[in-house]
Coordinates of C-alpha atoms in Angstrom, one line a residue:
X954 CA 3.0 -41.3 -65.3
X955 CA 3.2 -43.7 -61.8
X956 CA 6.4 -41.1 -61.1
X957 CA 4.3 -38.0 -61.5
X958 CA 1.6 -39.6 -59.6
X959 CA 3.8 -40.1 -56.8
X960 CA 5.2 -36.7 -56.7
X961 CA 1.3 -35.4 -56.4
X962 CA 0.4 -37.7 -54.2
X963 CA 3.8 -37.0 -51.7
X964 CA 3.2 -33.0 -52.0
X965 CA -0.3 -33.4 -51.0
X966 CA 0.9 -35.2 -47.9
X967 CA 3.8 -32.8 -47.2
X968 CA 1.0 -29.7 -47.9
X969 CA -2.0 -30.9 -45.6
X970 CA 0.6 -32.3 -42.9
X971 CA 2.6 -28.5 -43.2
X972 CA -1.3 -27.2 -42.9
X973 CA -2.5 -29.4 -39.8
X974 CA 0.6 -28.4 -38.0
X975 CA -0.1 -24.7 -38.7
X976 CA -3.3 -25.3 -37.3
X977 CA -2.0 -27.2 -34.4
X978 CA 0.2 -24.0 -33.9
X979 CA -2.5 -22.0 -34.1
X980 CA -5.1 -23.8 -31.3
X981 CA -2.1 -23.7 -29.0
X982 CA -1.0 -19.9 -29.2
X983 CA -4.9 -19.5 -29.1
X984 CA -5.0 -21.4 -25.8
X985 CA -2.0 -20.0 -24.8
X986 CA -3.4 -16.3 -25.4
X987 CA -6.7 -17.2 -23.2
X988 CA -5.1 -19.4 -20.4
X989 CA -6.1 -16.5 -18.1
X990 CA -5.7 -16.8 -14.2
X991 CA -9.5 -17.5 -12.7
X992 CA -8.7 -15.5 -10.1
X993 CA -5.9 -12.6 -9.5
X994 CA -5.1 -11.7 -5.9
X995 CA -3.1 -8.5 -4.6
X996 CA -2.1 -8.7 -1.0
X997 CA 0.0 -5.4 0.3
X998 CA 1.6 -5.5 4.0
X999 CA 1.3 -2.4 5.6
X1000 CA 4.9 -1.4 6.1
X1001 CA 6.6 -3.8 4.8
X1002 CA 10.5 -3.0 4.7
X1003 CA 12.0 -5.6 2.2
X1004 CA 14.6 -6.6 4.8
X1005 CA 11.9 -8.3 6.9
X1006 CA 11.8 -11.1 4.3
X1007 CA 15.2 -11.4 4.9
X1008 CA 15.6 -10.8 8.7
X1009 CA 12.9 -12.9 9.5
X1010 CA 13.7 -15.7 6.7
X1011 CA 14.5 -18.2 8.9
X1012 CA 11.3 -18.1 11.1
X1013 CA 9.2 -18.8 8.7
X1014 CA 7.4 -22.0 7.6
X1015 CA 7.2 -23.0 4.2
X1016 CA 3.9 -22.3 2.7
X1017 CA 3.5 -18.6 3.7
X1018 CA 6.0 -15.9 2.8
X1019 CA 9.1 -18.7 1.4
X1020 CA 6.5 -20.3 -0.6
X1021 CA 6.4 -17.2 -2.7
X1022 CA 10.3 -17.1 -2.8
X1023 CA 11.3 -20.0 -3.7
X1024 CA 8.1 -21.1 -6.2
X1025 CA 7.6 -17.7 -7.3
X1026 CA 9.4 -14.5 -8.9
X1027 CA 11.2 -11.9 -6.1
X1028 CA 11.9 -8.5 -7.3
X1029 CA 14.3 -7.8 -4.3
X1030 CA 15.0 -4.2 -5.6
X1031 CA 11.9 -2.7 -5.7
X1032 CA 10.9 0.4 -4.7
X1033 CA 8.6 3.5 -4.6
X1034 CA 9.1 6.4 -7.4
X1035 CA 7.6 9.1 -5.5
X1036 CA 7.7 10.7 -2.3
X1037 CA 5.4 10.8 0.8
X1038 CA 5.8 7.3 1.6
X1039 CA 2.2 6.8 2.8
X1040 CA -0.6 4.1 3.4
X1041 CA -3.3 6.0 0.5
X1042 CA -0.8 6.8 -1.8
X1043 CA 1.0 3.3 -1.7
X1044 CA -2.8 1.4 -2.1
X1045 CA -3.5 3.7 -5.0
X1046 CA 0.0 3.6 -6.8
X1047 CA 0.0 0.0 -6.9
X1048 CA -3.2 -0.5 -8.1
X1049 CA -3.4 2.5 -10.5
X1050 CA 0.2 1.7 -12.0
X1051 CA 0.9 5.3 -11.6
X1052 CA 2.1 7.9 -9.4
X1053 CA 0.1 11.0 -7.0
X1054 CA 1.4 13.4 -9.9
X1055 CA -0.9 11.9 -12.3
X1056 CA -3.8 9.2 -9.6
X1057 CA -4.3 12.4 -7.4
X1058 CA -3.9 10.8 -4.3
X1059 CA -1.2 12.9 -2.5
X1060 CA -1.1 11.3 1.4
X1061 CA -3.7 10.0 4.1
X1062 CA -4.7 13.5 4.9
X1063 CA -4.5 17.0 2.4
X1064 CA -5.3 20.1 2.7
X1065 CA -7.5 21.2 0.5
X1066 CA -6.9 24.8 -1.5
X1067 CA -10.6 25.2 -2.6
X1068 CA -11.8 24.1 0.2
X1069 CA -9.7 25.7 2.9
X1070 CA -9.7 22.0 4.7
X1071 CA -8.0 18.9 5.5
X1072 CA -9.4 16.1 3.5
X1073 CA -9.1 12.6 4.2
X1074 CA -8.2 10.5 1.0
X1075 CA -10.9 8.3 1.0
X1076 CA -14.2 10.1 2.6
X1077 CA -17.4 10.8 0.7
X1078 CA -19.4 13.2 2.2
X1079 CA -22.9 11.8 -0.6
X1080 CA -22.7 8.1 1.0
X1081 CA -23.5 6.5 4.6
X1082 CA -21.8 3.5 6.1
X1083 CA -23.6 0.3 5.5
X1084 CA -23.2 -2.2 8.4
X1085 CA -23.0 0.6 11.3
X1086 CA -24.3 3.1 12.4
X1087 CA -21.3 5.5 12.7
X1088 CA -21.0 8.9 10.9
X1089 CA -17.1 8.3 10.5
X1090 CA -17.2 5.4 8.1
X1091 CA -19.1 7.5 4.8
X1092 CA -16.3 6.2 2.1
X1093 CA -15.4 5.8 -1.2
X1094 CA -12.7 6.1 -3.9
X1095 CA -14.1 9.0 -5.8
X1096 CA -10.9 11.4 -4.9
X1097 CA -8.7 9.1 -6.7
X1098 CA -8.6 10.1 -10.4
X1099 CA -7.5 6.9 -12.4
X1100 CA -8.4 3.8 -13.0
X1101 CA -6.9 0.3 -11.2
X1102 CA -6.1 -3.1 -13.2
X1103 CA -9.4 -4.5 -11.7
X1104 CA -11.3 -1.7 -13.2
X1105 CA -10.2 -2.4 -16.5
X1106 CA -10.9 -6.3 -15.7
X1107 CA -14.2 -5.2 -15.2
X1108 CA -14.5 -3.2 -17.9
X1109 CA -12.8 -6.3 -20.3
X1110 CA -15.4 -9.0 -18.7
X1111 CA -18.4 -6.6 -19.4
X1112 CA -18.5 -6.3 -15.5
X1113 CA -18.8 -10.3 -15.3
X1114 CA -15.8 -10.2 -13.5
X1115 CA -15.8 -9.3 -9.9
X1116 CA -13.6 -7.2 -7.8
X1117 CA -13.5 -7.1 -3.8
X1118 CA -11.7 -5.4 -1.4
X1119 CA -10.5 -6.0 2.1
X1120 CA -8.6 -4.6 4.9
X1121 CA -8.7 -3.7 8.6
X1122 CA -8.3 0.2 7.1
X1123 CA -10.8 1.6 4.7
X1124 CA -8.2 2.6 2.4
X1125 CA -6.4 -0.1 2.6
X1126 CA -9.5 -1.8 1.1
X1127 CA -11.0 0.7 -1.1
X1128 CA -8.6 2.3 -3.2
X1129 CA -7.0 -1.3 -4.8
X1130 CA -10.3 -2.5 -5.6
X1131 CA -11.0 0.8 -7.5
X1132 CA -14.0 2.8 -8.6
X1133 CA -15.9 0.0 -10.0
X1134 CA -16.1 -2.6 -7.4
X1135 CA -18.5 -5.4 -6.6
X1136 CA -17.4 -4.2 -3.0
X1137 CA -14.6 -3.0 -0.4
X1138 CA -15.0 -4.3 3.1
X1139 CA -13.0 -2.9 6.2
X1140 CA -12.9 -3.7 10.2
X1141 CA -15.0 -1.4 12.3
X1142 CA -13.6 -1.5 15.7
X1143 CA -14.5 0.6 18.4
X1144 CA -17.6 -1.2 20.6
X1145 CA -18.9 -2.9 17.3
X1146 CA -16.1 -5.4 16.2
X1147 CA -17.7 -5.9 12.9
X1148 CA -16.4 -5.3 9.2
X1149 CA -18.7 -2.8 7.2
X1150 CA -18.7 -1.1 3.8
X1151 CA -20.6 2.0 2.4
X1152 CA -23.7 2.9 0.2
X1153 CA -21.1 3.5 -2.5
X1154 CA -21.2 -0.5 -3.3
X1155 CA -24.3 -1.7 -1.8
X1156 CA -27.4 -0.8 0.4
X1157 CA -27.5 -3.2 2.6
X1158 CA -24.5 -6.1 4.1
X1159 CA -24.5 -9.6 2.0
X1160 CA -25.8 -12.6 3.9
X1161 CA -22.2 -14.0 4.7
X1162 CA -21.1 -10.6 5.7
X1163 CA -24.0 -10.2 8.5
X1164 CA -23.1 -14.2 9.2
X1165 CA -19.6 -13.9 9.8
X1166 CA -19.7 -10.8 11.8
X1167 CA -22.0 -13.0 13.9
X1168 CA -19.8 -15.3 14.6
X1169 CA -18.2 -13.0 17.2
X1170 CA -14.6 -14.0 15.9
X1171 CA -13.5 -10.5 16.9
X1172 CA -14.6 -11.4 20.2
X1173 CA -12.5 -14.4 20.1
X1174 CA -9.1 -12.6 19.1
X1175 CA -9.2 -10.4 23.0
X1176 CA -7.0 -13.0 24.0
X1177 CA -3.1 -13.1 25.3
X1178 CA -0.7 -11.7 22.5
X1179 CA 2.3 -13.6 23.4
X1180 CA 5.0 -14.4 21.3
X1181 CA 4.2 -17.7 19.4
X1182 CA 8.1 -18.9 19.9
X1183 CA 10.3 -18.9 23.1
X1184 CA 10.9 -14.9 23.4
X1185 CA 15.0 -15.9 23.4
X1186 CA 14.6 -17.0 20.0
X1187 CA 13.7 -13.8 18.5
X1188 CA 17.4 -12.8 18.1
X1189 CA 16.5 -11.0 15.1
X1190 CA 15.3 -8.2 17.4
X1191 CA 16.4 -5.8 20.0
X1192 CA 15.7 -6.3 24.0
X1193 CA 12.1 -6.5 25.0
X1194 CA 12.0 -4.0 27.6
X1195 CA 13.3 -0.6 26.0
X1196 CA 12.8 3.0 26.0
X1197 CA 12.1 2.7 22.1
X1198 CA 8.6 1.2 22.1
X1199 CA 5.2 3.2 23.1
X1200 CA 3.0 0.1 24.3
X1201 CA -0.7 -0.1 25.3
X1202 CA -2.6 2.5 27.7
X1203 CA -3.3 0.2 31.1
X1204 CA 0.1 -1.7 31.1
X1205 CA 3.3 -0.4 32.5
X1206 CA 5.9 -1.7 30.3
X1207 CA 5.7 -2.4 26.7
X1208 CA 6.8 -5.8 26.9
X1209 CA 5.0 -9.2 26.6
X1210 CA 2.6 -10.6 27.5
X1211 CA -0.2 -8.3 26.7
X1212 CA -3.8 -9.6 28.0
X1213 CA -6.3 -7.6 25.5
X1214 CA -9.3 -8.3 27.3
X1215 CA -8.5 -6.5 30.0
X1216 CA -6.5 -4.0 28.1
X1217 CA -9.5 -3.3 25.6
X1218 CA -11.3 -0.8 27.5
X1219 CA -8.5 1.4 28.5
X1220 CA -7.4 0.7 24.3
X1221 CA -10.4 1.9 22.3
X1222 CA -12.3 -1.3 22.3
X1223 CA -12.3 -4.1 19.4
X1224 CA -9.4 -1.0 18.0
X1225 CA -6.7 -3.1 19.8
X1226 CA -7.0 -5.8 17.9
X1227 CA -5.7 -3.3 14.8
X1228 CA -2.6 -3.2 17.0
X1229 CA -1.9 -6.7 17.2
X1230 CA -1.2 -9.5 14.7
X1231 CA -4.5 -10.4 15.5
X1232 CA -5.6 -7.7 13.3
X1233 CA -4.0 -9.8 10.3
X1234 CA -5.7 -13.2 11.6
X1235 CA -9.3 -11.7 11.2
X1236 CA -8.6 -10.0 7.7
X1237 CA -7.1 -13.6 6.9
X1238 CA -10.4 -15.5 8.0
X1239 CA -12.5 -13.2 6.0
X1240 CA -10.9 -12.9 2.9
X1241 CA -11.3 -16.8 3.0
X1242 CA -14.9 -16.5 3.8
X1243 CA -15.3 -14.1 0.5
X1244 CA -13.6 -16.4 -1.5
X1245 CA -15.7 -19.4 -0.2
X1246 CA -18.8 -16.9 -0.2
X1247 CA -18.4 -14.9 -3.5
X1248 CA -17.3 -18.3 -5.8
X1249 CA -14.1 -16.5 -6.8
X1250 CA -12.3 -17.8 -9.3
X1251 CA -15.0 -20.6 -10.2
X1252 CA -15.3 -19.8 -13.6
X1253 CA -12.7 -18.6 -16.9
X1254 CA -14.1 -15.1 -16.0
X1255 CA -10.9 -13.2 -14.2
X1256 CA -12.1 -12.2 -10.7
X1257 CA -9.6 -9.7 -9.0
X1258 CA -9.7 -9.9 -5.1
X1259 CA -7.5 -6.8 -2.8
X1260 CA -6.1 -8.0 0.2
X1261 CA -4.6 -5.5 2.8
X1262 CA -2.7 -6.4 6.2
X1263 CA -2.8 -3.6 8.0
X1264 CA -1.8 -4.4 11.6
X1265 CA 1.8 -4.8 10.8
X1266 CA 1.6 -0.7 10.0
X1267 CA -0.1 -0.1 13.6
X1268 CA 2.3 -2.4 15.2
X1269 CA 5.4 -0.8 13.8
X1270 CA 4.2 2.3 14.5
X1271 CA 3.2 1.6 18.0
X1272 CA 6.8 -0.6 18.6
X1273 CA 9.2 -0.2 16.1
X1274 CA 11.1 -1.5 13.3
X1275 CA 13.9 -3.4 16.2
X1276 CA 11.3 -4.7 18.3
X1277 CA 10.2 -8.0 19.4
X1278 CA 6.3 -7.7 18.5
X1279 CA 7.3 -6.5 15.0
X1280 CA 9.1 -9.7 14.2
X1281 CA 6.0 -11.6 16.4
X1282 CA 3.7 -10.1 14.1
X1283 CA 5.5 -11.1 10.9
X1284 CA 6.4 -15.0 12.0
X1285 CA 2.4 -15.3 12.6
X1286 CA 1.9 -13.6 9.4
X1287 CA 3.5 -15.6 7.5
X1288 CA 1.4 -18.6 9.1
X1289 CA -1.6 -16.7 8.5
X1290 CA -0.9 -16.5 4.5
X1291 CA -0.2 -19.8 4.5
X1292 CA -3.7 -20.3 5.5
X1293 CA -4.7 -17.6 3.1
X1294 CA -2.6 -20.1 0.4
X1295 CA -4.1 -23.2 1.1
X1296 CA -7.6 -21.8 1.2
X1297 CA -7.0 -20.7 -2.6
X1298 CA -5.6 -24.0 -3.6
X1299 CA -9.2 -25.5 -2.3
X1300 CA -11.2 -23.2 -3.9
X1301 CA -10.1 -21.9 -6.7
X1302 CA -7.2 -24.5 -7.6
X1303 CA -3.0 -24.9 -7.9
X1304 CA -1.5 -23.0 -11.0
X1305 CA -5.5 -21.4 -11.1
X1306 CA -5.0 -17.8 -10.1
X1307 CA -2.1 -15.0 -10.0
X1308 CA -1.0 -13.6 -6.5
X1309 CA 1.5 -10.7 -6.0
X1310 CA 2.4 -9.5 -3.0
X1311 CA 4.6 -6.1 -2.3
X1312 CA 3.9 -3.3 0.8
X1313 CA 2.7 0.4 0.8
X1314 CA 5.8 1.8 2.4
X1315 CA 8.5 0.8 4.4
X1316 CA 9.2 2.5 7.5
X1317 CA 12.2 4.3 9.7
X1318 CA 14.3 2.6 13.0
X1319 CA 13.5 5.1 15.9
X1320 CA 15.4 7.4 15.2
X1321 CA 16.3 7.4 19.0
X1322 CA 17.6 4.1 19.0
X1323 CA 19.6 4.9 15.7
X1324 CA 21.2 8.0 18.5
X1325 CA 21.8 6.0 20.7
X1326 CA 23.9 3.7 18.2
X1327 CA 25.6 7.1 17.2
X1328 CA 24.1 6.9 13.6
X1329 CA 22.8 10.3 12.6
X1330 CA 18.8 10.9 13.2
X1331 CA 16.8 12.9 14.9
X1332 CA 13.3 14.6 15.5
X1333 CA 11.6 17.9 13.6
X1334 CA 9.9 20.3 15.7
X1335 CA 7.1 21.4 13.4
X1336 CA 5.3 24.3 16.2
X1337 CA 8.8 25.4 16.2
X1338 CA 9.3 25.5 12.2
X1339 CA 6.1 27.3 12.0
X1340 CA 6.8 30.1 14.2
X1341 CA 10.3 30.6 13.0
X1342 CA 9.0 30.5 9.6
X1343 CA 6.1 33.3 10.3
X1344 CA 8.3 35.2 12.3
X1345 CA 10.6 35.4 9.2
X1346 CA 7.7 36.6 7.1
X1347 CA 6.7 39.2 8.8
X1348 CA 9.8 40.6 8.8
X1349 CA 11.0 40.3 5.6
X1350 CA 7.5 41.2 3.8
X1351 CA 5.6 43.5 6.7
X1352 CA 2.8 41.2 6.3
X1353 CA 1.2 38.7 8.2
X1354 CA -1.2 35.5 7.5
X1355 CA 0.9 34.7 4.5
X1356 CA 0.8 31.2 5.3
X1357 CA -2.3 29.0 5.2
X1358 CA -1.5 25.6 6.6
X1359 CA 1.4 23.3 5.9
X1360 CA 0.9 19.7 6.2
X1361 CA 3.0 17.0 4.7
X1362 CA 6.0 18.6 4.5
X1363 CA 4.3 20.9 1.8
X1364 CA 3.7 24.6 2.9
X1365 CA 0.2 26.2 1.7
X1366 CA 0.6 30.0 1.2
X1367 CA -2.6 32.1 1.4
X1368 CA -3.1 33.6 -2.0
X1369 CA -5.5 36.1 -0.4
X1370 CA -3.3 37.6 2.1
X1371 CA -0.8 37.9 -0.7
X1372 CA -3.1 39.8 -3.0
X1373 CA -4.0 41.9 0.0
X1374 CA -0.1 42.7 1.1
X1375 CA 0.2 42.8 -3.1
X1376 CA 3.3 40.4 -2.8
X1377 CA 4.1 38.3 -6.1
X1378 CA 3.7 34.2 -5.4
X1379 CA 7.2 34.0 -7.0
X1380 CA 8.9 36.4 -4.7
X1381 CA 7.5 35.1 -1.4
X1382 CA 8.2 31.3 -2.4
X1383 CA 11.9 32.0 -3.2
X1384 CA 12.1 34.1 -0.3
X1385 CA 10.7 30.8 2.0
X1386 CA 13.2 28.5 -0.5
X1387 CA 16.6 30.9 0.7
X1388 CA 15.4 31.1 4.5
X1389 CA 14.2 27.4 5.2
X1390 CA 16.9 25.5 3.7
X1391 CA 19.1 27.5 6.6
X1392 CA 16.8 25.3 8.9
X1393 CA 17.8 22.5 11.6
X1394 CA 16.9 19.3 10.2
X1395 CA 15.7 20.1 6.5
X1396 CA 17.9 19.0 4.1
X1397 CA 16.2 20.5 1.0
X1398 CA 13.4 23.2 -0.2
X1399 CA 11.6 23.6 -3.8
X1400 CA 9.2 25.7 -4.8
X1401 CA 5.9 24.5 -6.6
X1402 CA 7.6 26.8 -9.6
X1403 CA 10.3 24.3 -9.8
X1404 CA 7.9 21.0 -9.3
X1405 CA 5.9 22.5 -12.3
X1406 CA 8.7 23.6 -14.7
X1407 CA 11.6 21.7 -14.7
X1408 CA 12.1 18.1 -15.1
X1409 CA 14.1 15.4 -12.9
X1410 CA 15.6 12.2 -14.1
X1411 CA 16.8 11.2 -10.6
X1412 CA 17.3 11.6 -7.0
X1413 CA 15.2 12.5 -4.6
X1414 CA 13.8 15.6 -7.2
X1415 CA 12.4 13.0 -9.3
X1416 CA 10.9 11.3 -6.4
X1417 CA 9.1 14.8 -5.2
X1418 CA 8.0 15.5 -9.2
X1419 CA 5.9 12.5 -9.0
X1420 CA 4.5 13.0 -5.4
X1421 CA 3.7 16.6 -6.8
X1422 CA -0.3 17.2 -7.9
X1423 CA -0.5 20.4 -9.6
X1424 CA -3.8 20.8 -8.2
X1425 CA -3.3 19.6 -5.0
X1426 CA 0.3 19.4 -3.9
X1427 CA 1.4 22.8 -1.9
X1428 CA 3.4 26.1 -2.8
X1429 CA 6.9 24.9 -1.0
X1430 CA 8.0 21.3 -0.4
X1431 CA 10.0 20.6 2.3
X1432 CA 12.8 17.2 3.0
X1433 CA 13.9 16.9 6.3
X1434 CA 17.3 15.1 6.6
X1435 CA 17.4 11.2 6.5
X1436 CA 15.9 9.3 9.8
X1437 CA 14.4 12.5 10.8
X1438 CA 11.1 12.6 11.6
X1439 CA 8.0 14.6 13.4
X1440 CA 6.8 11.8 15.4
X1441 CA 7.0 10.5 18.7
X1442 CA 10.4 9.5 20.3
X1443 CA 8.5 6.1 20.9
X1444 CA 7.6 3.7 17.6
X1445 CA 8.6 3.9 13.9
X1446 CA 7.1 6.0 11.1
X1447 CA 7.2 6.6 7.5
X1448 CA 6.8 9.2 4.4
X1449 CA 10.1 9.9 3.1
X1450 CA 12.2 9.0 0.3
X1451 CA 15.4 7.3 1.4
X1452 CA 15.4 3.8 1.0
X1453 CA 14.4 2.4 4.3
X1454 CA 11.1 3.9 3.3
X1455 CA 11.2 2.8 -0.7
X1456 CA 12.4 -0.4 -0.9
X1457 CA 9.6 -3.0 0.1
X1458 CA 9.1 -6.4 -1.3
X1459 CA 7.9 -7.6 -4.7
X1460 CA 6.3 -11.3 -4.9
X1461 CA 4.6 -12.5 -7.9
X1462 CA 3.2 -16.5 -8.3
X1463 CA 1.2 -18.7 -10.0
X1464 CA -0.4 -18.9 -13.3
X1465 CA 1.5 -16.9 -16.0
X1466 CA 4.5 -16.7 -13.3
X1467 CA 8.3 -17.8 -13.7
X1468 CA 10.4 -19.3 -10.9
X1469 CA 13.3 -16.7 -10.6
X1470 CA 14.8 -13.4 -9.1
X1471 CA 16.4 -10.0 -9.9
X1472 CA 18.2 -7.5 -8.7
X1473 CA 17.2 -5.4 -11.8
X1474 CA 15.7 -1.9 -10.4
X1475 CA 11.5 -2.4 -10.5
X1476 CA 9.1 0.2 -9.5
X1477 CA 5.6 -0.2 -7.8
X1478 CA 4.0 1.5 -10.8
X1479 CA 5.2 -1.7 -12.4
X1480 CA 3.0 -4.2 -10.6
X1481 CA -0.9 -3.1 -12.5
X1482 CA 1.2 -2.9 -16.2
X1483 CA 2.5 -6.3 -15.5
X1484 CA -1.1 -7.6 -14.6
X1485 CA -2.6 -6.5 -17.0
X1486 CA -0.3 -7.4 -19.8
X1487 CA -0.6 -11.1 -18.1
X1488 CA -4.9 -10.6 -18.2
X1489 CA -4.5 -9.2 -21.9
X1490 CA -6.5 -6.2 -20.6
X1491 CA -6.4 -2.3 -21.5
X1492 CA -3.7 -0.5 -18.8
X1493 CA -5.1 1.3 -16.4
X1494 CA -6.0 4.7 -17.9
X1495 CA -3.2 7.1 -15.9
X1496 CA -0.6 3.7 -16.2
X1497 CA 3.0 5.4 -16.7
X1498 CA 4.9 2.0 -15.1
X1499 CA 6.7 -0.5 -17.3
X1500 CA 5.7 -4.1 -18.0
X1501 CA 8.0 -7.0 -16.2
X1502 CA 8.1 -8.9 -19.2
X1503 CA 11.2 -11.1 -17.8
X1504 CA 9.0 -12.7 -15.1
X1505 CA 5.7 -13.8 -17.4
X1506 CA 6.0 -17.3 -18.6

């Protein structure tokens, strides 16, 4: 009897210590399951190429840009899946998870087929500017057709969670944060100095907003934009003095110093700063008011804040990718994330939030300066390709105003002038495919018909297939050889789809992040799939990206 006793009395051990372990198990995966970041932040670079990391690698301090790569996860080949290569685009793609064919946001600029205009990606003709009095600034996200991963935060939380979004451009703010926004903030330059947002979030400026544009600190950024190092350091880039760079109205030479006060005038006004790393600095020093200001990340309720630094695009594009003030503008950066870093450690806590950081494009050297190194480039007359291309037309059809505007490398025909001459679409658009692609300078021609009905796995088709909007793309799309742009010979540009204008950098760290790298092939519709597998949230609702399960702890 004591034996059976003792086998009951061992089994009901064995039973409730097997049960308080399930339990145990249990709590843990449950905790596991809601350790969420308080806070997630997505920083993009303006034109970012990913060899700047690289290039610049050993100017850099510790807590900015190599914090990330060494105490977070690099994706060093990571690139965009669609062509143009623009700033609207690149905000939206990121954020959305998803490509123009599918978010709707096909470039900066579009022209519009119903409307028989050029629309700008992220104007709203219903709202007014709220923080100036300027007609310019009426803005919201409403063209963009998808949702972001902070709209379906909000949507999780009940709205609880907020969402803000800043940037020196209005689309560089507006379009991460998304449609449902607490608010998007941008840098009104011009004589105000001042960031503003629109009537789309809010009536009226917040408190901190109206007491940090007080402060004058864009007053206190017209100052000398020298380099921060001994100019014979920067060995990383080309001579200062060049034929390559464009410069500032009011100053001879495109080479440092450059004294913005007294360049301001001749330079649109507080606009300079835009040009200059400067630019970055003020973002910088307001998105740490917002976080101070807004209590982000103070509670277990996920709050998603946008960052984009936008100068480094109007630097590159105003310089180059080779010049000295590019690499000036990334070495003080770098220093000014680090600031951005510490800032969130303070407020919101280490190993309490989620950052990535990747870029909207990359950009192209001057295609000059790749001449003048006897690598093949060159520039694309597009008054010339225009009258060549009608002169063709009129020829070959006896018919004139057949074309209705081409922008974006995407020609527009005029379906009424084609009714009119009673041409078929079909026949004219392979008639423009055979003649164009006989062209200087353009490498390859497809037809809308072809976008539409057949289907790319690869190459720079399968880039142009997920650029294409049925709705809104153009009748003939047009790409011009690589390193061939219509631009000026001075400064760098972007929009195409080889790689120097694909591959940018992809950062993730913090909470929910492994230490590590890949070469593995990602994608920038990767980045909102990932984040929102990490926040257990719904994708967003055009998401066609893959999760980066390898880099979640």
């Amino acid at each position: 009897m004591r034996f059976l006793l003792s086998i009951f009395f061992l089994s009901f051990l064995f039973n409730c210590t097997a049960q308080n372990k399930v339990i145990q198990s249990n709590t843990q995966n449950e905790v596991a399951l809601n350790a969420k970041p308080k806070l997630v932040v997505g920083i993009v670079v303006d034109q970012m190429r990913y060899d700047y990391l690289t290039r610049f690698y050993n100017k850099y301090g510790n807590g900015g840009f190599k914090r990330l790569i060494n105490e977070g996860f690099n994706c060093k080949n990571n690139h965009y899946n669609y062509v143009p290569t623009f700033t609207g685009p690149g905000h939206a793609s990121i954020f959305t998870g998803t490509s123009p064919k599918n978010h709707g946001i096909i470039a900066n600029y579009w022209y519009d087929k119903f409307s028989k205009e050029t629309v700008y990606c992220a104007e709203d003709s219903s709202v007014s500017a709220v923080g100036s009095d300027t007609d310019s600034d009426r803005m919201s996200p409403h063209r963009m057709k998808t949702t972001t991963f902070a709209d379906e935060n909000r949507l999780f939380t009940q709205m609880r969670g907020k969402t803000i979004g800043i940037s020196i451009k209005d689309r560089g703010a507006i379009l991460p944060a998304g449609h449902s926004a607490n608010a998007a903030y941008w840098f009104r330059g011009a004589d105000e100095g001042n960031f503003i947002t629109s009537s789309y979030y809010m009536n009226s400026l917040p408190s901190w907003v109206n007491e940090f544009n007080a402060t004058n600190t864009a007053e206190s950024y017209l100052r000398e934009w020298n380099t921060l190092y001994d100019i014979d350091t920067y060995t990383e880039s080309g001579s200062d003095l060049n034929v390559f760079e464009g410069g500032f109205k009011g100053q001879e030479n495109a080479t440092f110093p450059y004294d913005l006060a007294v360049l301001k005038d001749s330079n649109k006004g507080f606009d300079i700063i835009k040009a200059t790393p400067f630019g970055n600095s003020i973002v910088a020093d307001f998105a740490i008011k917002a976080i101070e200001a807004e209590e982000l990340g103070k509670d277990n309720i996920t709050d998603v804040l946008t960052v984009s630094f936008s100068s480094t695009d109007y630097v590159g594009h105003n310089f180059g990718v080779n010049s000295k003030e590019i690499e000036d503008t990334y070495i003080r950066l770098d220093k000014d994330l680090e600031r951005l870093f510490q800032a969130l450690d303070a407020q919101v806590g280490v190993g309490e939030y989620t950052l990535f950081l990747t870029a909207d494009h990359g950009a192209v050297e001057v295609p000059a300066y790749l001449q003048s190194a006897k690598i093949p480039a060159g520039y694309f007359n597009k008054d010339e390709f225009k009258k060549q291309l009608n002169a063709f037309l009129k020829k070959e059809f006896q018919a004139s105003d057949l074309i209705e505007s081409i922008s974006n490398d995407q020609i527009f025909l005029n379906r009424t002038s084609l009714k009119q001459w009673d041409l078929d679409l079909k026949d004219v658009q392979y008639a423009i495919v055979n003649e164009v692609i006989n062209y200087k300078h353009i490498d390859k021609v497809y037809s809308s018909r072809t976008m539409q009905n057949a289907t790319f796995s690869g190459g720079i088709e399968a880039l142009l297939q997920n650029g294409y909007h049925q709705k809104r793309s153009g009748d003939i799309i047009l790409v011009k050889d690589p390193a061939v742009i219509s631009y000026s010979k001075t400064g760098s540009t972007h929009g195409s789809g080889s790689t120097f204008d694909t591959h940018v950098p992809l950062l993730f760290y913090g909470n929910g992040i492994k230490k590590g790298s890949t070469l593995t092939k990602t994608e920038i519709i990767d980045i909102a799939p990932t984040i929102s597998a990490l926040l257990g949230i719904s994708y967003p609702n055009g998401a066609t990206g893959n999760v980066l399960g390898f880099l979640i702890d």
